[in-house]
CSV table of C-alpha atoms in Angstrom, one decimal:
chain,number,residue,atom,x,y,z
A,289,UNK,CA,-20.4,-12.8,-69.1
A,290,UNK,CA,-18.4,-10.1,-67.6
A,291,UNK,CA,-15.1,-10.8,-65.9
A,292,UNK,CA,-13.4,-8.5,-63.4
A,293,UNK,CA,-9.7,-8.4,-63.5
A,294,UNK,CA,-7.9,-8.1,-60.2
A,295,UNK,CA,-4.9,-5.9,-60.5
A,296,UNK,CA,-1.7,-7.7,-59.5
A,297,UNK,CA,-0.5,-7.0,-56.0
A,298,UNK,CA,2.7,-5.0,-56.0
A,299,UNK,CA,5.7,-6.6,-54.2
A,300,UNK,CA,6.7,-5.4,-50.8
A,301,UNK,CA,8.7,-2.3,-50.7
A,302,UNK,CA,11.2,-1.0,-48.1
A,303,UNK,CA,10.0,1.9,-46.0
A,304,UNK,CA,12.6,4.5,-45.3
A,305,UNK,CA,14.7,3.9,-42.1
A,306,UNK,CA,13.7,6.7,-39.8
A,307,UNK,CA,15.4,8.2,-36.8
A,308,UNK,CA,12.7,6.8,-34.5
A,309,UNK,CA,13.6,3.3,-35.7
A,310,UNK,CA,17.2,3.9,-34.8
A,311,UNK,CA,16.1,5.1,-31.3
A,312,UNK,CA,14.0,2.0,-30.8
A,313,UNK,CA,16.8,-0.4,-31.8
A,314,UNK,CA,19.2,1.4,-29.5
A,315,UNK,CA,16.7,1.3,-26.6
A,316,UNK,CA,16.0,-2.4,-27.2
A,317,UNK,CA,19.7,-3.1,-27.2
A,318,UNK,CA,20.2,-1.2,-24.0
A,319,UNK,CA,17.4,-3.1,-22.3
A,320,UNK,CA,18.9,-6.4,-23.4
A,321,UNK,CA,22.4,-5.3,-22.2
A,322,UNK,CA,20.9,-4.4,-18.7
A,323,UNK,CA,19.3,-7.8,-18.8
A,324,UNK,CA,22.6,-9.5,-19.4
A,325,UNK,CA,24.1,-7.5,-16.5
A,326,UNK,CA,21.3,-8.6,-14.2
A,327,UNK,CA,21.9,-12.2,-15.3
A,328,UNK,CA,25.5,-11.8,-14.2
A,329,UNK,CA,24.4,-10.4,-10.8
A,330,UNK,CA,22.0,-13.3,-10.4
A,331,UNK,CA,24.7,-15.8,-11.3
A,332,UNK,CA,27.0,-14.3,-8.6
A,333,UNK,CA,24.0,-14.6,-6.1
A,334,UNK,CA,23.5,-18.3,-7.0
A,335,UNK,CA,27.2,-18.9,-6.5
A,336,UNK,CA,27.1,-17.1,-3.1
A,337,UNK,CA,24.2,-19.2,-2.0
A,338,UNK,CA,26.5,-22.2,-2.1
A,339,UNK,CA,29.1,-20.5,0.1
A,340,UNK,CA,26.9,-20.7,3.2
A,341,UNK,CA,28.0,-23.1,6.0
A,342,UNK,CA,25.7,-25.8,7.4
A,343,UNK,CA,24.0,-23.3,9.7
A,344,UNK,CA,23.3,-20.9,6.8
A,345,UNK,CA,26.0,-18.3,7.5
A,346,UNK,CA,28.4,-16.5,5.2
A,347,UNK,CA,31.8,-16.3,7.0
A,348,UNK,CA,34.7,-14.0,6.6
A,349,UNK,CA,38.0,-14.8,8.3
A,350,UNK,CA,39.6,-15.9,10.4
A,351,UNK,CA,41.9,-12.9,10.6
A,352,UNK,CA,44.2,-11.9,13.4
A,353,UNK,CA,43.4,-8.8,15.4
A,354,UNK,CA,45.5,-7.5,18.2
A,355,UNK,CA,46.2,-4.5,20.4
A,356,UNK,CA,48.7,-3.8,23.2
A,357,UNK,CA,46.0,-1.8,25.0
A,358,UNK,CA,43.0,-3.0,27.0
A,359,UNK,CA,40.4,-3.0,24.2
A,360,UNK,CA,39.8,-2.9,20.5
A,361,UNK,CA,36.5,-1.1,19.5
A,362,UNK,CA,34.7,-0.5,16.3
A,363,UNK,CA,32.5,2.5,17.2
A,364,UNK,CA,29.6,4.0,15.3
A,365,UNK,CA,28.2,0.9,13.7
A,366,UNK,CA,25.1,2.7,12.4
A,367,UNK,CA,22.6,0.2,11.2
A,368,UNK,CA,19.6,1.8,9.5
A,369,UNK,CA,19.5,4.0,6.5
A,370,UNK,CA,16.8,5.5,4.4
A,371,UNK,CA,13.8,3.3,4.3
A,372,UNK,CA,12.3,0.7,6.6
A,373,UNK,CA,14.8,-0.5,9.2
A,374,UNK,CA,13.6,-4.1,8.7
A,375,UNK,CA,15.2,-4.1,5.2
A,376,UNK,CA,18.5,-2.8,6.4
A,377,UNK,CA,18.7,-5.0,9.5
A,378,UNK,CA,16.7,-8.2,9.6
A,379,UNK,CA,16.4,-8.6,5.9
A,380,UNK,CA,20.0,-7.7,5.1
A,381,UNK,CA,22.3,-8.7,7.9
A,382,UNK,CA,20.0,-11.2,9.5
A,383,UNK,CA,21.7,-13.2,12.3
A,384,UNK,CA,25.3,-12.2,13.1
A,385,UNK,CA,27.9,-14.4,14.6
A,386,UNK,CA,31.3,-13.2,15.8
A,387,UNK,CA,33.9,-15.8,16.9
A,388,UNK,CA,37.3,-15.3,18.4
A,389,UNK,CA,40.1,-17.7,19.2
A,390,UNK,CA,42.6,-16.3,21.7
A,391,UNK,CA,46.3,-16.6,20.7
A,392,UNK,CA,47.4,-15.5,24.2
A,393,UNK,CA,45.5,-18.1,26.2
A,394,UNK,CA,43.3,-15.4,27.8
A,395,UNK,CA,39.6,-15.8,26.8
A,396,UNK,CA,38.3,-12.8,24.7
A,397,UNK,CA,35.1,-11.0,25.5
A,398,UNK,CA,33.0,-9.7,22.6
A,399,UNK,CA,30.3,-7.2,23.2
A,400,UNK,CA,27.9,-5.1,21.1
A,401,UNK,CA,26.3,-2.1,22.8
A,402,UNK,CA,24.9,1.3,22.3
A,403,UNK,CA,27.6,3.6,21.0
A,404,UNK,CA,27.1,6.2,23.7
A,405,UNK,CA,27.3,3.6,26.5
A,406,UNK,CA,30.4,1.9,25.1
A,407,UNK,CA,32.1,5.3,24.7
A,408,UNK,CA,31.3,6.1,28.3
A,409,UNK,CA,32.7,2.8,29.5
A,410,UNK,CA,35.9,3.2,27.5
A,411,UNK,CA,36.3,6.9,28.4
A,412,UNK,CA,39.7,7.2,30.1
A,413,UNK,CA,40.6,3.6,29.2
A,414,UNK,CA,43.6,2.8,27.0
A,415,UNK,CA,42.2,1.3,23.8
A,416,UNK,CA,42.4,1.3,20.0
A,417,UNK,CA,39.5,2.4,17.8
A,418,UNK,CA,39.0,1.0,14.3
A,419,UNK,CA,39.1,3.9,11.9
A,420,UNK,CA,39.1,1.9,8.6
A,421,UNK,CA,39.8,-1.6,7.3
A,422,UNK,CA,40.8,-3.4,4.1
A,423,UNK,CA,39.4,-6.8,3.2
A,424,UNK,CA,42.0,-8.1,0.8
A,425,UNK,CA,44.5,-8.2,2.3
A,426,UNK,CA,42.9,-7.8,5.7
A,427,UNK,CA,44.2,-4.8,7.5
A,428,UNK,CA,42.8,-2.6,10.3
A,429,UNK,CA,43.6,1.1,10.6
A,430,UNK,CA,43.2,2.1,14.2
A,431,UNK,CA,43.4,5.3,16.3
A,432,UNK,CA,45.0,5.0,19.8
A,433,UNK,CA,43.1,6.4,22.7
A,434,UNK,CA,45.4,6.9,25.8
A,435,UNK,CA,44.2,6.0,29.3
A,436,UNK,CA,44.4,3.5,32.1
A,437,UNK,CA,42.9,0.1,32.8
A,438,UNK,CA,39.1,-0.3,32.9
A,439,UNK,CA,37.4,0.2,36.3
A,440,UNK,CA,35.6,-3.2,35.9
A,441,UNK,CA,35.6,-6.2,33.6
A,442,UNK,CA,33.4,-5.9,30.5
A,443,UNK,CA,31.0,-8.7,31.5
A,444,UNK,CA,30.0,-6.7,34.5
A,445,UNK,CA,28.4,-4.0,32.3
A,446,UNK,CA,24.7,-4.2,31.8
A,447,UNK,CA,24.3,-2.2,28.6
A,448,UNK,CA,25.4,-4.9,26.1
A,449,UNK,CA,22.6,-6.0,23.7
A,450,UNK,CA,24.7,-9.0,22.9
A,451,UNK,CA,27.9,-10.4,24.4
A,452,UNK,CA,29.8,-13.6,24.9
A,453,UNK,CA,33.2,-15.1,25.5
A,454,UNK,CA,34.8,-16.4,22.4
A,455,UNK,CA,31.4,-16.4,20.6
A,456,UNK,CA,28.7,-13.8,20.1
A,457,UNK,CA,25.3,-14.3,18.5
A,458,UNK,CA,23.1,-11.4,17.6
A,459,UNK,CA,20.1,-10.7,15.5
A,460,UNK,CA,20.8,-7.3,13.9
A,461,UNK,CA,18.5,-4.5,14.5
A,462,UNK,CA,18.5,-0.8,13.8
A,463,UNK,CA,20.6,1.5,16.0
A,464,UNK,CA,24.0,3.1,16.6
A,465,UNK,CA,26.2,0.3,18.0
A,466,UNK,CA,29.8,-0.3,18.9
A,467,UNK,CA,31.6,-3.6,18.9
A,468,UNK,CA,34.2,-4.2,21.6
A,469,UNK,CA,36.9,-6.9,22.0
A,470,UNK,CA,38.6,-7.2,25.4
A,471,UNK,CA,40.2,-9.8,27.4
A,472,UNK,CA,37.5,-11.3,29.6
A,473,UNK,CA,39.4,-10.4,32.8
A,474,UNK,CA,40.0,-6.8,31.6
A,475,UNK,CA,43.7,-7.3,31.2
A,476,UNK,CA,46.0,-5.6,28.7
A,477,UNK,CA,47.1,-7.0,25.3
A,478,UNK,CA,44.3,-8.5,23.3
A,479,UNK,CA,45.3,-11.0,20.6
A,480,UNK,CA,42.9,-13.3,18.8
A,481,UNK,CA,41.8,-14.8,15.5
A,482,UNK,CA,38.6,-13.2,14.4
A,483,UNK,CA,35.8,-14.6,12.2
A,484,UNK,CA,32.6,-12.7,11.4
A,485,UNK,CA,29.5,-14.4,9.9
A,486,UNK,CA,26.0,-13.4,8.8
A,487,UNK,CA,23.0,-15.1,7.3
A,488,UNK,CA,22.4,-12.2,4.9
A,489,UNK,CA,18.8,-13.2,4.0
A,490,UNK,CA,18.6,-10.4,1.4
A,491,UNK,CA,21.0,-12.2,-0.9
A,492,UNK,CA,18.4,-14.8,-1.9
A,493,UNK,CA,15.8,-12.0,-2.6
A,494,UNK,CA,18.3,-10.0,-4.6
A,495,UNK,CA,19.3,-13.1,-6.6
A,496,UNK,CA,15.7,-14.0,-7.5
A,497,UNK,CA,14.8,-10.4,-8.4
A,498,UNK,CA,17.9,-10.1,-10.6
A,499,UNK,CA,17.1,-13.3,-12.5
A,500,UNK,CA,13.5,-12.4,-13.0
A,501,UNK,CA,14.4,-8.8,-14.1
A,502,UNK,CA,17.0,-10.1,-16.4
A,503,UNK,CA,14.6,-12.5,-18.2
A,504,UNK,CA,12.0,-9.7,-18.6
A,505,UNK,CA,14.4,-7.1,-19.9
A,506,UNK,CA,16.0,-9.6,-22.4
A,507,UNK,CA,12.5,-10.5,-23.7
A,508,UNK,CA,11.4,-6.9,-24.0
A,509,UNK,CA,14.7,-5.7,-25.5
A,510,UNK,CA,14.8,-8.5,-28.0
A,511,UNK,CA,11.2,-7.9,-29.0
A,512,UNK,CA,11.7,-4.2,-29.6
A,513,UNK,CA,14.8,-4.8,-31.8
A,514,UNK,CA,13.3,-7.7,-33.8
A,515,UNK,CA,9.9,-6.0,-34.3
A,516,UNK,CA,11.5,-2.7,-35.4
A,517,UNK,CA,13.7,-4.4,-38.0
A,518,UNK,CA,11.1,-6.9,-39.3
A,519,UNK,CA,8.4,-4.3,-39.8
A,520,UNK,CA,10.6,-2.2,-42.0
A,521,UNK,CA,9.1,-4.0,-45.1
A,522,UNK,CA,5.5,-3.4,-46.0
A,523,UNK,CA,3.1,-3.9,-49.0
A,524,UNK,CA,2.0,-1.0,-51.0
A,525,UNK,CA,-1.6,-0.7,-52.1
């Protein structure tokens, strides 16, 4: 009877750590780091979702705005950008609500209109244009435009795409717009508490996308690192 001896299997040996392995580990770690960052973004988005009011609006303010002239305008509100207008308007801003509470007793008119038409209406009218603003603390930087009183009250104009006294509601759409605040009777010295709100529907999509992306990148990054390290050991023949 002939017996065949099976040679003993050699124990696992370490393969040399190569430069490619280092690159893979670094890439995996970077992917995981980006995933952690996206998780943070998603967490902020989840927190923001709970800051909506009962009507689904995010609100900034109230803050006091005033001018000794006949109007305060924010010209050149260019809504659009590279890509489909729907993303930058309906999907991003959604519905806009602007509210004012007069501190002088005179109701305040709010209007949004095409920038060219608003500029024509305010040409020769004493008013302040918003050049810049800070959020915290709230501060407007304005440029004074000299002139006289308006020829007619703002509500008499027909070019407004949205307007109201004390409250304005508007569904944002692409275009070059100007926002105007005036006393409803066209008188001088506008003084009011201002609040601006928006539904910002894109926030929900960004939050979901960030969380899904974070989970995928963490899984991929972790898998790359773990597989690269654990496959360093192998059996020799």
